[in-house]
Amino acid sequence: MSEPQETAVYTHGHHESVLRSHTWRTAANSAAYLLGSLKPHMRILDIGCGPGTITADLAALVPEGRVTGADHAPGILDQARRAADERGLTNVDFTVADVHALDYPDDTFCVVHAHQVLQHVGDPVRALREMRRVTKPGGFIAVRDSDYSAMTWYPAVPGLDDWRELYLRVARANGGEPDAGRRLKSWALAAGLTDITATSGTWTYSTAEERAWWGGLWADRTVASAYAERAVEGGHATAEELRAVAEAWRTWAARDDGWFAVLHGELLCRA
């Protein structure tokens, strides 16, 4: 068994405001670039599976295959198992794993997938090498990560620029790279991957319901999650400053003309 190599601290934690976002994710809204390459028999490793909503979707799409959801945080896997059980899926399992040192032989999986993972790890190039190692020849390594500096919104509510600058500081202090989306291809090349298809995708929040959901979860996350604790403990912001940022999110969400776009980099690499 390989020794764990993770050095970064996961910025968000698993507060309810974080899981509110993670459980919204589906294969359709978060892995569309991969779905056309799936075959019913495939064996898939879903790294950083969190509460398992994407994992369960992938399992449903490969009924003759099997999907393993892996996460570095053991506590979230019970929720992932419940998500699969509620859907009656029998071709999925879950395990604790470190993407830098996967406990699988070479050439094990047809697809190794990681959504919003590489921005949080200490060595994304090593992680991609490991993903490639456990992928069968001809299989796929699929990664998608957001890019915080490329996120854009309207109107220019005072305080949202402060939110982004603060998040960038906290995430980098934790050992991650929040502008991962633009770096994915560079990291893949450094990892020795050559057959790379690089694309991009977005999430957009504009309706009243979408604004309330997105603005609300970030307002709550800013004052009540592990991210908030790390922002204060690391000296990046005071509790009062966090409350001001949370209020900026609520102000934006209340605007009828509010619009927010999250840009993601996407890579589909052939092993």
CSV table of C-alpha atoms in Angstrom, one decimal:
chain,number,residue,atom,x,y,z
A,1,MET,CA,0.0,0.0,0.0
A,2,SER,CA,1.3,3.4,-0.9
A,3,GLU,CA,2.0,6.0,1.8
A,4,PRO,CA,-0.4,9.1,1.7
A,5,GLN,CA,1.2,12.1,0.2
A,6,GLU,CA,-1.4,14.8,0.6
A,7,THR,CA,-0.1,18.1,2.0
A,8,ALA,CA,-2.9,20.5,1.3
A,9,VAL,CA,-5.8,21.3,3.6
A,10,TYR,CA,-9.2,21.0,2.0
A,11,THR,CA,-10.4,24.6,2.1
A,12,HIS,CA,-14.2,24.2,2.2
A,13,GLY,CA,-14.7,21.3,4.7
A,14,HIS,CA,-18.1,19.6,4.7
A,15,HIS,CA,-20.4,22.2,6.3
A,16,GLU,CA,-24.1,22.0,5.2
A,17,SER,CA,-23.5,25.1,3.0
A,18,VAL,CA,-20.8,23.2,1.2
A,19,LEU,CA,-22.8,20.1,0.7
A,20,ARG,CA,-25.7,22.2,-0.5
A,21,SER,CA,-23.5,22.9,-3.5
A,22,HIS,CA,-21.9,19.5,-3.8
A,23,THR,CA,-25.2,17.5,-3.8
A,24,TRP,CA,-26.5,19.7,-6.6
A,25,ARG,CA,-23.8,18.3,-8.9
A,26,THR,CA,-24.7,15.7,-11.5
A,27,ALA,CA,-22.9,14.0,-14.3
A,28,ALA,CA,-24.9,16.1,-16.7
A,29,ASN,CA,-24.1,19.5,-15.2
A,30,SER,CA,-20.5,18.6,-14.1
A,31,ALA,CA,-19.1,15.9,-16.4
A,32,ALA,CA,-20.8,16.4,-19.8
A,33,TYR,CA,-17.4,16.5,-21.6
A,34,LEU,CA,-16.8,12.9,-20.4
A,35,LEU,CA,-20.2,11.3,-21.0
A,36,GLY,CA,-19.9,10.6,-24.7
A,37,SER,CA,-16.9,8.4,-24.1
A,38,LEU,CA,-18.6,6.1,-21.6
A,39,LYS,CA,-19.5,2.5,-22.4
A,40,PRO,CA,-21.8,0.3,-20.4
A,41,HIS,CA,-19.0,-2.1,-19.3
A,42,MET,CA,-16.5,0.4,-18.0
A,43,ARG,CA,-14.8,0.4,-14.6
A,44,ILE,CA,-14.6,3.9,-13.3
A,45,LEU,CA,-12.7,5.5,-10.4
A,46,ASP,CA,-14.3,8.8,-9.2
A,47,ILE,CA,-11.8,10.6,-7.1
A,48,GLY,CA,-12.9,13.2,-4.6
A,49,CYS,CA,-16.5,11.9,-4.9
A,50,GLY,CA,-17.8,13.8,-1.9
A,51,PRO,CA,-21.5,13.1,-1.3
A,52,GLY,CA,-21.6,10.8,-4.3
A,53,THR,CA,-24.1,12.4,-6.6
A,54,ILE,CA,-21.9,12.4,-9.7
A,55,THR,CA,-20.6,8.9,-8.7
A,56,ALA,CA,-24.1,7.5,-8.6
A,57,ASP,CA,-24.9,9.1,-12.0
A,58,LEU,CA,-21.8,7.5,-13.5
A,59,ALA,CA,-22.8,4.1,-12.1
A,60,ALA,CA,-26.2,4.4,-13.7
A,61,LEU,CA,-24.5,5.1,-17.0
A,62,VAL,CA,-22.3,2.0,-16.9
A,63,PRO,CA,-24.8,-0.7,-15.8
A,64,GLU,CA,-22.5,-3.6,-16.9
A,65,GLY,CA,-19.5,-2.0,-15.3
A,66,ARG,CA,-18.6,-0.7,-11.8
A,67,VAL,CA,-17.8,2.6,-10.2
A,68,THR,CA,-15.6,3.2,-7.2
A,69,GLY,CA,-16.1,6.6,-5.4
A,70,ALA,CA,-13.0,7.7,-3.5
A,71,ASP,CA,-12.5,10.6,-1.1
A,72,HIS,CA,-9.7,11.7,1.2
A,73,ALA,CA,-12.3,12.5,4.0
A,74,PRO,CA,-13.8,9.3,5.4
A,75,GLY,CA,-16.8,11.0,7.0
A,76,ILE,CA,-18.5,12.0,3.8
A,77,LEU,CA,-18.6,8.5,2.4
A,78,ASP,CA,-21.5,7.4,4.5
A,79,GLN,CA,-23.6,10.1,2.7
A,80,ALA,CA,-22.3,8.9,-0.6
A,81,ARG,CA,-23.3,5.3,0.2
A,82,ARG,CA,-26.8,6.5,1.1
A,83,ALA,CA,-27.1,8.4,-2.2
A,84,ALA,CA,-26.3,5.2,-4.1
A,85,ASP,CA,-28.5,3.0,-2.0
A,86,GLU,CA,-31.5,5.4,-2.4
A,87,ARG,CA,-31.2,4.9,-6.2
A,88,GLY,CA,-30.9,1.1,-5.9
A,89,LEU,CA,-27.4,1.0,-7.5
A,90,THR,CA,-25.5,-2.2,-6.9
A,91,ASN,CA,-22.5,-1.5,-9.1
A,92,VAL,CA,-20.9,1.2,-6.9
A,93,ASP,CA,-18.6,1.1,-3.9
A,94,PHE,CA,-16.7,3.8,-1.9
A,95,THR,CA,-13.3,4.0,-0.3
A,96,VAL,CA,-10.9,6.4,1.3
A,97,ALA,CA,-8.0,7.3,-1.0
A,98,ASP,CA,-5.3,9.8,-1.6
A,99,VAL,CA,-5.0,10.8,-5.3
A,100,HIS,CA,-1.2,11.2,-4.9
A,101,ALA,CA,-0.8,7.5,-3.9
A,102,LEU,CA,-3.7,5.4,-5.1
A,103,ASP,CA,-3.9,1.9,-3.7
A,104,TYR,CA,-4.6,0.1,-7.0
A,105,PRO,CA,-2.4,-1.8,-9.5
A,106,ASP,CA,-1.4,-0.3,-12.8
A,107,ASP,CA,-4.0,-0.4,-15.6
A,108,THR,CA,-7.0,-1.0,-13.3
A,109,PHE,CA,-9.7,1.4,-14.6
A,110,CYS,CA,-11.2,2.4,-17.9
A,111,VAL,CA,-11.9,5.9,-16.7
A,112,VAL,CA,-10.4,7.9,-13.8
A,113,HIS,CA,-12.4,11.0,-13.1
A,114,ALA,CA,-11.9,14.0,-10.7
A,115,HIS,CA,-14.2,16.9,-10.5
A,116,GLN,CA,-13.1,20.0,-8.5
A,117,VAL,CA,-10.2,18.0,-7.0
A,118,LEU,CA,-6.9,19.2,-8.4
A,119,GLN,CA,-7.4,22.8,-7.1
A,120,HIS,CA,-7.3,21.4,-3.6
A,121,VAL,CA,-4.3,19.0,-3.7
A,122,GLY,CA,-0.7,19.7,-2.8
A,123,ASP,CA,0.8,18.2,-6.0
A,124,PRO,CA,-1.6,18.2,-9.0
A,125,VAL,CA,1.1,16.9,-11.4
A,126,ARG,CA,1.8,13.9,-9.2
A,127,ALA,CA,-1.9,13.3,-8.8
A,128,LEU,CA,-2.3,13.2,-12.6
A,129,ARG,CA,0.6,10.8,-12.9
A,130,GLU,CA,-1.2,8.5,-10.4
A,131,MET,CA,-4.5,8.8,-12.3
A,132,ARG,CA,-2.7,7.8,-15.5
A,133,ARG,CA,-0.9,4.9,-13.8
A,134,VAL,CA,-4.1,3.3,-12.7
A,135,THR,CA,-5.9,3.9,-16.1
A,136,LYS,CA,-5.8,1.1,-18.7
A,137,PRO,CA,-4.1,1.8,-22.0
A,138,GLY,CA,-6.7,3.5,-24.2
A,139,GLY,CA,-8.7,4.6,-21.2
A,140,PHE,CA,-9.5,8.1,-20.1
A,141,ILE,CA,-8.3,10.5,-17.5
A,142,ALA,CA,-11.0,13.2,-17.0
A,143,VAL,CA,-10.6,16.3,-14.8
A,144,ARG,CA,-12.6,19.4,-14.4
A,145,ASP,CA,-11.8,22.4,-12.1
A,146,SER,CA,-13.1,25.9,-11.7
A,147,ASP,CA,-11.0,29.0,-12.0
A,148,TYR,CA,-11.8,31.6,-9.4
A,149,SER,CA,-10.0,34.6,-11.1
A,150,ALA,CA,-12.1,33.9,-14.2
A,151,MET,CA,-15.4,33.9,-12.4
A,152,THR,CA,-17.5,37.0,-13.4
A,153,TRP,CA,-20.7,38.6,-12.2
A,154,TYR,CA,-23.0,41.5,-12.5
A,155,PRO,CA,-23.7,43.9,-10.9
A,156,ALA,CA,-20.4,45.0,-9.3
A,157,VAL,CA,-21.8,44.7,-5.7
A,158,PRO,CA,-19.2,46.1,-3.3
A,159,GLY,CA,-17.7,43.3,-1.3
A,160,LEU,CA,-17.7,40.5,-4.0
A,161,ASP,CA,-14.2,41.5,-5.1
A,162,ASP,CA,-13.2,41.3,-1.5
A,163,TRP,CA,-14.8,37.8,-1.4
A,164,ARG,CA,-12.7,36.6,-4.3
A,165,GLU,CA,-9.4,38.1,-3.1
A,166,LEU,CA,-10.0,36.5,0.3
A,167,TYR,CA,-10.8,33.1,-1.1
A,168,LEU,CA,-7.7,33.2,-3.3
A,169,ARG,CA,-5.5,34.0,-0.2
A,170,VAL,CA,-7.1,31.3,2.0
A,171,ALA,CA,-7.0,28.6,-0.6
A,172,ARG,CA,-3.4,29.2,-1.5
A,173,ALA,CA,-2.4,29.3,2.2
A,174,ASN,CA,-4.0,25.9,2.5
A,175,GLY,CA,-1.7,24.6,-0.2
A,176,GLY,CA,-4.2,24.6,-3.1
A,177,GLU,CA,-4.5,26.5,-6.4
A,178,PRO,CA,-7.9,28.1,-6.9
A,179,ASP,CA,-7.1,29.1,-10.5
A,180,ALA,CA,-6.7,25.5,-11.4
A,181,GLY,CA,-9.0,25.6,-14.5
A,182,ARG,CA,-6.5,27.5,-16.6
A,183,ARG,CA,-3.6,25.3,-15.4
A,184,LEU,CA,-5.0,21.8,-16.1
A,185,LYS,CA,-3.4,21.4,-19.5
A,186,SER,CA,0.0,22.6,-18.2
A,187,TRP,CA,-0.2,20.2,-15.3
A,188,ALA,CA,-1.2,17.3,-17.6
A,189,LEU,CA,1.7,18.0,-19.9
A,190,ALA,CA,4.1,18.1,-17.0
A,191,ALA,CA,2.6,14.7,-15.9
A,192,GLY,CA,3.6,13.2,-19.2
A,193,LEU,CA,0.1,13.1,-20.8
A,194,THR,CA,0.1,13.7,-24.5
A,195,ASP,CA,-3.3,12.8,-26.0
A,196,ILE,CA,-5.2,15.7,-24.4
A,197,THR,CA,-8.5,17.3,-25.4
A,198,ALA,CA,-8.9,20.6,-23.5
A,199,THR,CA,-12.3,22.3,-23.3
A,200,SER,CA,-14.2,24.6,-20.9
A,201,GLY,CA,-17.7,24.6,-19.4
A,202,THR,CA,-19.7,27.0,-17.2
A,203,TRP,CA,-22.3,27.1,-14.5
A,204,THR,CA,-24.5,30.2,-14.7
A,205,TYR,CA,-26.8,31.5,-12.0
A,206,SER,CA,-29.3,34.2,-12.9
A,207,THR,CA,-32.9,33.3,-12.1
A,208,ALA,CA,-34.3,34.4,-8.7
A,209,GLU,CA,-34.1,30.8,-7.5
A,210,GLU,CA,-30.5,30.3,-8.7
A,211,ARG,CA,-29.4,33.6,-7.2
A,212,ALA,CA,-31.0,32.8,-3.8
A,213,TRP,CA,-29.3,29.3,-3.9
A,214,TRP,CA,-25.8,30.4,-5.0
A,215,GLY,CA,-25.7,33.6,-3.0
A,216,GLY,CA,-27.2,32.0,0.0
A,217,LEU,CA,-24.7,29.1,0.1
A,218,TRP,CA,-21.7,31.4,-0.3
A,219,ALA,CA,-23.1,33.8,2.4
A,220,ASP,CA,-23.4,30.9,4.8
A,221,ARG,CA,-20.1,29.3,3.8
A,222,THR,CA,-18.3,32.6,4.4
A,223,VAL,CA,-19.4,32.8,8.1
A,224,ALA,CA,-20.1,29.2,9.2
A,225,SER,CA,-17.8,26.7,7.4
A,226,ALA,CA,-14.3,25.4,7.8
A,227,TYR,CA,-13.3,28.0,5.2
A,228,ALA,CA,-14.5,30.8,7.6
A,229,GLU,CA,-12.6,29.2,10.4
A,230,ARG,CA,-9.4,29.0,8.3
A,231,ALA,CA,-9.8,32.6,7.1
A,232,VAL,CA,-9.9,33.9,10.7
A,233,GLU,CA,-7.3,31.5,12.2
A,234,GLY,CA,-4.9,32.3,9.3
A,235,GLY,CA,-5.2,36.0,9.8
A,236,HIS,CA,-6.7,36.6,6.4
A,237,ALA,CA,-9.9,38.2,7.7
A,238,THR,CA,-11.8,39.2,10.8
A,239,ALA,CA,-15.2,37.8,11.7
A,240,GLU,CA,-16.6,41.3,11.0
A,241,GLU,CA,-15.0,41.3,7.5
A,242,LEU,CA,-16.5,37.9,6.8
A,243,ARG,CA,-20.0,39.1,7.8
A,244,ALA,CA,-19.6,42.0,5.4
A,245,VAL,CA,-18.7,39.6,2.6
A,246,ALA,CA,-21.7,37.4,3.4
A,247,GLU,CA,-23.9,40.5,3.3
A,248,ALA,CA,-22.5,41.3,-0.2
A,249,TRP,CA,-23.6,37.9,-1.4
A,250,ARG,CA,-27.1,38.5,-0.1
A,251,THR,CA,-27.2,41.9,-1.7
A,252,TRP,CA,-26.2,40.4,-5.0
A,253,ALA,CA,-28.7,37.6,-4.7
A,254,ALA,CA,-31.5,40.1,-4.2
A,255,ARG,CA,-30.8,42.0,-7.4
A,256,ASP,CA,-33.2,41.2,-10.2
A,257,ASP,CA,-30.4,41.8,-12.7
A,258,GLY,CA,-27.9,39.6,-10.8
A,259,TRP,CA,-25.9,37.2,-13.0
A,260,PHE,CA,-22.9,35.0,-12.0
A,261,ALA,CA,-20.8,32.7,-14.2
A,262,VAL,CA,-18.3,30.0,-13.1
A,263,LEU,CA,-15.7,29.0,-15.7
A,264,HIS,CA,-14.2,25.5,-15.6
A,265,GLY,CA,-11.3,24.0,-17.4
A,266,GLU,CA,-11.9,20.5,-18.6
A,267,LEU,CA,-9.4,17.8,-19.8
A,268,LEU,CA,-10.2,14.5,-21.4
A,269,CYS,CA,-6.9,12.6,-21.8
A,270,ARG,CA,-6.4,9.2,-23.4
A,271,ALA,CA,-4.0,7.0,-21.6
